[in-house]
Amino acid sequence: MSAPAAVILAAGKSTRMKSELPKVLHPILGRPMIDYVLDAARAAGCEKIVVIVGHKAEEVKAALSHHPDVEFALQADQKGTGHAVMMSADNLAEHDGPVLVLAGDTPLLKGSSLSRLLEVQQQQNAACVVGTAITEANEGLGRIVRDTNGSFLRIVEQKDATPEEAAILEINTGCFAFDGRQLFKALNQVRPNNNQAEYYLTDCAEILLKDGETVLAETAFTIQEALGVNTQEQLAEVADILQQETA
Ligand code: UD1
Ligand code: MG
């Protein structure tokens, strides 16, 4: 079995940063934001890292070209998170092992939390482990739907949620540990049949469950470490937190 690999999503446009610089290259304490995500993935044992680039792809690739363990896959049109991960299929064609899927704009992710996702995936022989957090600030995030026994059922995006689902406080952080083969098997079945007409990565969880595979949702994260940076204000907040952590 291969050592864990990571796919890091960084193709999206970041209008709310109000900046020409690609979002994942914004510096935090002198390092591009995405460097912290690379650190966390490496700390969790990932030996191969595929960064999905799209918006300002050449600039992102140039800035990360000195990392020997980083490869790139181009997502020319942003058709959703599932479509983005699909772009790494060639890079991971020979990969037979776990795959972490992460976002490039979450610099507070801890390697230990990612290790926990991978541990659960391996120990339970799961096709997919969804990394979740509990928060009252669930606005805009995917909700984790469980059955009455607490078993995972599916992830519902806010835009597709019923009022009952929208009230759920357990959210999808966007960090997943997949069995690599199962991930690409499921991605082939994802269709853009939702209110955003996007290929949702989150649909893979339900697809695998319906295929009879083990899919778990693990509350491995605090909401703080999973927070994505979308604005200059959030960038400053994250810099403060990292400064305190290093002090
Ligand atoms: C996604 C999840 C949601 C989760 C949230 C956590 C889906 C469908 N929803 O929602 O459940 O709670 O993240 O933050 O996955 N990206 C690409 N290419 C694309 C689309 C996105 O590279 O075609 C990248 C973005 O740059 C970003 C990441 O993927 O880094 C997440 O995309 P975003 O559009 O922010 O997803 P959300 O709608 O926030
Ligand atoms: Mg987002």
Short mmCIF file of C-alpha atoms and ligand atoms in Angstrom, two decimals:
data_model
loop_
_atom_site.label_atom_id
_atom_site.label_comp_id
_atom_site.label_asym_id
_atom_site.label_seq_id
_atom_site.Cartn_x
_atom_site.Cartn_y
_atom_site.Cartn_z
CA MET A 1 0.00 0.00 0.00
CA SER A 2 1.22 3.53 -0.80
CA ALA A 3 1.92 6.10 1.93
CA PRO A 4 -0.89 8.66 2.27
CA ALA A 5 -1.22 11.27 -0.48
CA ALA A 6 -2.93 14.66 -0.24
CA VAL A 7 -5.02 16.60 -2.72
CA ILE A 8 -5.19 20.29 -1.88
CA LEU A 9 -7.86 22.41 -3.57
CA ALA A 10 -6.62 25.79 -4.67
CA ALA A 11 -8.30 26.48 -8.02
CA GLY A 12 -11.11 28.76 -6.92
CA LYS A 13 -11.27 32.49 -7.47
CA SER A 14 -11.23 34.53 -4.27
CA THR A 15 -13.23 37.65 -4.96
CA ARG A 16 -13.69 38.52 -1.30
CA MET A 17 -9.95 38.95 -0.69
CA LYS A 18 -10.14 42.03 -2.98
CA SER A 19 -6.58 41.37 -4.11
CA GLU A 20 -4.72 40.50 -7.32
CA LEU A 21 -2.64 37.90 -5.47
CA PRO A 22 -4.09 34.36 -5.58
CA LYS A 23 -5.70 33.68 -2.20
CA VAL A 24 -3.49 30.73 -1.19
CA LEU A 25 -0.34 32.83 -1.74
CA HIS A 26 -1.30 35.55 0.74
CA PRO A 27 1.51 35.65 3.31
CA ILE A 28 1.00 34.79 6.97
CA LEU A 29 4.07 35.48 9.14
CA GLY A 30 6.15 35.60 5.97
CA ARG A 31 4.97 32.33 4.39
CA PRO A 32 2.23 31.74 1.81
CA MET A 33 -0.99 30.55 3.45
CA ILE A 34 -0.90 27.22 1.60
CA ASP A 35 2.53 26.38 3.11
CA TYR A 36 0.83 25.75 6.44
CA VAL A 37 -1.53 23.27 4.80
CA LEU A 38 1.46 21.52 3.18
CA ASP A 39 3.11 21.34 6.63
CA ALA A 40 0.01 19.75 8.17
CA ALA A 41 -0.29 17.20 5.34
CA ARG A 42 3.39 16.26 5.69
CA ALA A 43 3.08 15.99 9.47
CA ALA A 44 0.27 13.47 8.87
CA GLY A 45 2.63 11.40 6.73
CA CYS A 46 1.65 12.47 3.21
CA GLU A 47 4.52 11.88 0.80
CA LYS A 48 2.87 12.99 -2.40
CA ILE A 49 0.85 16.21 -2.54
CA VAL A 50 -1.22 17.25 -5.55
CA VAL A 51 -2.28 20.90 -5.60
CA ILE A 52 -5.28 21.65 -7.81
CA VAL A 53 -4.67 24.97 -9.55
CA GLY A 54 -6.98 27.00 -11.78
CA HIS A 55 -7.39 30.69 -11.11
CA LYS A 56 -3.92 32.23 -11.72
CA ALA A 57 -2.51 28.72 -12.01
CA GLU A 58 0.91 29.74 -13.30
CA GLU A 59 1.48 32.12 -10.39
CA VAL A 60 0.56 29.47 -7.82
CA LYS A 61 2.72 26.83 -9.52
CA ALA A 62 5.72 29.18 -9.69
CA ALA A 63 5.41 30.07 -6.01
CA LEU A 64 5.34 26.39 -4.99
CA SER A 65 7.84 25.02 -7.52
CA HIS A 66 10.59 24.54 -4.90
CA HIS A 67 8.64 21.84 -3.03
CA PRO A 68 9.92 18.48 -4.30
CA ASP A 69 6.89 16.58 -2.97
CA VAL A 70 4.30 18.84 -4.66
CA GLU A 71 2.70 18.14 -8.05
CA PHE A 72 0.05 20.16 -9.83
CA ALA A 73 -3.17 19.36 -11.63
CA LEU A 74 -5.05 21.98 -13.63
CA GLN A 75 -8.76 22.59 -13.22
CA ALA A 76 -9.39 24.95 -16.14
CA ASP A 77 -13.04 25.60 -15.27
CA GLN A 78 -14.24 25.59 -11.69
CA LYS A 79 -17.18 23.19 -11.78
CA GLY A 80 -17.12 22.27 -8.10
CA THR A 81 -15.04 20.55 -5.45
CA GLY A 82 -15.69 17.05 -6.84
CA HIS A 83 -14.64 18.13 -10.30
CA ALA A 84 -11.52 19.71 -8.77
CA VAL A 85 -10.42 16.45 -7.11
CA MET A 86 -11.17 14.55 -10.34
CA MET A 87 -8.38 16.57 -11.99
CA SER A 88 -5.83 14.67 -9.84
CA ALA A 89 -6.84 11.27 -11.28
CA ASP A 90 -3.75 11.00 -13.51
CA ASN A 91 -1.38 12.06 -10.71
CA LEU A 92 -2.82 9.36 -8.43
CA ALA A 93 -3.39 6.62 -11.04
CA GLU A 94 -0.67 4.45 -9.45
CA HIS A 95 -1.55 5.43 -5.89
CA ASP A 96 -2.95 2.58 -3.84
CA GLY A 97 -3.52 3.98 -0.37
CA PRO A 98 -5.20 6.74 1.60
CA VAL A 99 -5.85 10.21 0.18
CA LEU A 100 -6.46 13.28 2.28
CA VAL A 101 -8.51 15.99 0.59
CA LEU A 102 -7.90 19.48 2.00
CA ALA A 103 -8.44 23.11 1.04
CA GLY A 104 -5.51 25.46 0.46
CA ASP A 105 -7.10 28.29 2.43
CA THR A 106 -7.23 26.59 5.87
CA PRO A 107 -3.79 27.39 7.37
CA LEU A 108 -4.73 26.49 10.96
CA LEU A 109 -5.19 22.78 10.23
CA LYS A 110 -3.22 20.61 12.64
CA GLY A 111 -1.24 17.62 11.48
CA SER A 112 -2.49 15.68 14.52
CA SER A 113 -6.12 16.13 13.44
CA LEU A 114 -5.30 14.92 9.93
CA SER A 115 -3.45 11.94 11.43
CA ARG A 116 -6.57 11.09 13.40
CA LEU A 117 -8.70 11.10 10.22
CA LEU A 118 -6.20 8.76 8.55
CA GLU A 119 -6.07 6.50 11.61
CA VAL A 120 -9.85 6.12 11.66
CA GLN A 121 -9.86 5.46 7.93
CA GLN A 122 -7.23 2.73 8.26
CA GLN A 123 -8.54 1.12 11.44
CA GLN A 124 -12.15 0.95 10.23
CA ASN A 125 -11.14 0.12 6.67
CA ALA A 126 -13.39 3.02 5.65
CA ALA A 127 -13.85 4.21 2.09
CA CYS A 128 -14.33 7.73 3.42
CA VAL A 129 -13.99 9.59 6.71
CA VAL A 130 -15.53 13.05 6.74
CA GLY A 131 -13.77 15.50 9.06
CA THR A 132 -16.38 17.44 11.01
CA ALA A 133 -16.61 20.15 13.64
CA ILE A 134 -19.44 21.39 15.85
CA THR A 135 -20.33 25.07 15.65
CA GLU A 136 -23.19 27.50 16.06
CA ALA A 137 -21.55 29.47 13.24
CA ASN A 138 -22.68 26.96 10.65
CA GLU A 139 -23.75 29.59 8.11
CA GLY A 140 -22.80 28.61 4.57
CA LEU A 141 -21.25 25.25 5.53
CA GLY A 142 -22.29 21.71 4.60
CA ARG A 143 -24.35 20.01 7.34
CA ILE A 144 -23.71 16.45 8.55
CA VAL A 145 -26.91 14.40 8.50
CA ARG A 146 -26.92 11.33 10.80
CA ASP A 147 -29.61 8.73 11.48
CA THR A 148 -31.26 8.23 14.89
CA ASN A 149 -28.37 5.91 15.91
CA GLY A 150 -25.85 8.61 15.10
CA SER A 151 -24.53 6.90 11.98
CA PHE A 152 -23.49 9.12 9.09
CA LEU A 153 -26.02 9.46 6.26
CA ARG A 154 -24.95 12.36 4.03
CA ILE A 155 -23.66 15.92 3.76
CA VAL A 156 -26.18 18.57 2.72
CA GLU A 157 -25.06 21.97 1.49
CA GLN A 158 -26.90 24.91 3.02
CA LYS A 159 -28.25 25.88 -0.40
CA ASP A 160 -29.86 22.44 -0.72
CA ALA A 161 -30.93 21.97 2.93
CA THR A 162 -34.41 21.73 4.41
CA PRO A 163 -35.00 24.00 7.46
CA GLU A 164 -34.46 20.95 9.73
CA GLU A 165 -31.14 20.15 8.08
CA ALA A 166 -30.07 23.78 8.14
CA ALA A 167 -30.43 23.72 11.95
CA ILE A 168 -27.74 21.00 12.32
CA LEU A 169 -24.62 22.22 14.15
CA GLU A 170 -22.22 19.53 12.95
CA ILE A 171 -20.55 20.74 9.76
CA ASN A 172 -18.27 19.44 7.05
CA THR A 173 -14.83 21.00 7.49
CA GLY A 174 -13.92 20.09 3.89
CA CYS A 175 -11.15 17.74 5.16
CA PHE A 176 -11.60 14.10 4.22
CA ALA A 177 -9.62 10.88 4.41
CA PHE A 178 -10.52 8.55 1.55
CA ASP A 179 -9.33 5.21 0.34
CA GLY A 180 -7.82 6.42 -2.95
CA ARG A 181 -9.41 3.78 -5.19
CA GLN A 182 -12.83 4.32 -3.62
CA LEU A 183 -12.50 8.09 -4.01
CA PHE A 184 -12.10 7.95 -7.77
CA LYS A 185 -14.72 5.23 -8.10
CA ALA A 186 -17.20 7.53 -6.35
CA LEU A 187 -16.15 10.68 -8.24
CA ASN A 188 -17.07 8.93 -11.50
CA GLN A 189 -20.64 8.73 -10.23
CA VAL A 190 -21.02 12.33 -9.02
CA ARG A 191 -23.53 14.38 -11.05
CA PRO A 192 -24.19 18.15 -10.87
CA ASN A 193 -27.80 17.64 -9.76
CA ASN A 194 -28.03 20.36 -7.09
CA ASN A 195 -28.99 24.01 -6.71
CA GLN A 196 -25.51 25.16 -7.76
CA ALA A 197 -25.22 22.74 -10.74
CA GLU A 198 -21.77 21.77 -9.39
CA TYR A 199 -19.96 18.46 -9.00
CA TYR A 200 -19.88 18.20 -5.21
CA LEU A 201 -17.05 16.25 -3.58
CA THR A 202 -19.40 15.84 -0.64
CA ASP A 203 -21.68 13.55 -2.73
CA CYS A 204 -18.92 10.91 -2.71
CA ALA A 205 -19.72 10.10 0.92
CA GLU A 206 -23.35 9.21 0.19
CA ILE A 207 -22.44 7.38 -3.04
CA LEU A 208 -19.94 5.16 -1.21
CA LEU A 209 -22.40 4.47 1.60
CA LYS A 210 -25.04 3.39 -0.94
CA ASP A 211 -22.40 1.14 -2.54
CA GLY A 212 -22.18 -0.67 0.81
CA GLU A 213 -18.85 0.85 1.83
CA THR A 214 -17.96 2.12 5.29
CA VAL A 215 -18.34 5.90 5.54
CA LEU A 216 -17.80 7.68 8.83
CA ALA A 217 -18.00 11.24 10.09
CA GLU A 218 -15.36 12.00 12.71
CA THR A 219 -15.46 15.16 14.82
CA ALA A 220 -11.69 15.51 14.61
CA PHE A 221 -11.53 19.28 14.35
CA THR A 222 -12.25 22.39 16.34
CA ILE A 223 -14.09 24.93 14.22
CA GLN A 224 -11.16 27.30 14.65
CA GLU A 225 -8.60 25.07 12.96
CA ALA A 226 -10.93 24.31 10.08
CA LEU A 227 -11.81 27.91 9.35
CA GLY A 228 -11.15 29.03 5.81
CA VAL A 229 -9.67 32.42 5.07
CA ASN A 230 -12.01 34.37 2.79
CA THR A 231 -11.32 38.02 3.67
CA GLN A 232 -8.39 40.26 4.65
CA GLU A 233 -9.91 40.47 8.12
CA GLN A 234 -9.85 36.67 8.51
CA LEU A 235 -6.26 36.65 7.21
CA ALA A 236 -5.27 39.02 10.02
CA GLU A 237 -7.12 36.90 12.60
CA VAL A 238 -5.34 33.74 11.46
CA ALA A 239 -1.97 35.52 11.59
CA ASP A 240 -2.70 36.51 15.22
CA ILE A 241 -3.58 32.93 16.14
CA LEU A 242 -0.45 31.51 14.47
CA GLN A 243 1.70 34.12 16.16
CA GLN A 244 0.31 33.12 19.57
CA GLU A 245 0.84 29.44 18.78
CA THR A 246 4.49 29.98 17.84
CA ALA A 247 5.16 32.33 20.79
C1 UD1 B 1 -17.30 23.27 0.75
C2 UD1 B 1 -18.12 22.02 1.06
C3 UD1 B 1 -18.91 22.24 2.35
C4 UD1 B 1 -17.94 22.57 3.49
C5 UD1 B 1 -17.06 23.77 3.12
C6 UD1 B 1 -15.97 23.95 4.15
C7 UD1 B 1 -18.69 21.07 -1.12
C8 UD1 B 1 -19.76 20.88 -2.13
N1 UD1 B 1 -19.04 21.78 -0.04
O1 UD1 B 1 -18.22 24.31 0.50
O2 UD1 B 1 -19.66 21.09 2.67
O3 UD1 B 1 -18.68 22.85 4.68
O4 UD1 B 1 -16.41 23.56 1.84
O5 UD1 B 1 -15.25 25.12 3.89
O6 UD1 B 1 -17.60 20.57 -1.29
N2 UD1 B 1 -12.44 24.80 -5.31
C9 UD1 B 1 -11.74 24.44 -6.43
N3 UD1 B 1 -12.44 24.21 -7.59
C10 UD1 B 1 -13.80 24.32 -7.66
C11 UD1 B 1 -14.50 24.68 -6.49
C12 UD1 B 1 -13.79 24.91 -5.32
O7 UD1 B 1 -10.53 24.31 -6.41
O8 UD1 B 1 -14.35 24.07 -8.74
C13 UD1 B 1 -11.69 25.03 -4.05
C14 UD1 B 1 -11.83 26.44 -3.54
O9 UD1 B 1 -10.79 27.26 -4.04
C15 UD1 B 1 -11.72 26.23 -2.03
C16 UD1 B 1 -12.28 24.83 -1.81
O10 UD1 B 1 -12.23 24.19 -3.07
O11 UD1 B 1 -10.37 26.21 -1.61
C17 UD1 B 1 -13.70 24.82 -1.26
O12 UD1 B 1 -14.52 25.44 -2.22
P1 UD1 B 1 -15.70 26.42 -1.83
O13 UD1 B 1 -16.33 26.93 -3.05
O14 UD1 B 1 -15.22 27.40 -0.81
O15 UD1 B 1 -16.70 25.38 -1.14
P2 UD1 B 1 -17.86 25.74 -0.16
O16 UD1 B 1 -19.04 26.16 -0.94
O17 UD1 B 1 -17.37 26.65 0.89
MG MG B 2 -15.76 27.98 1.10
#
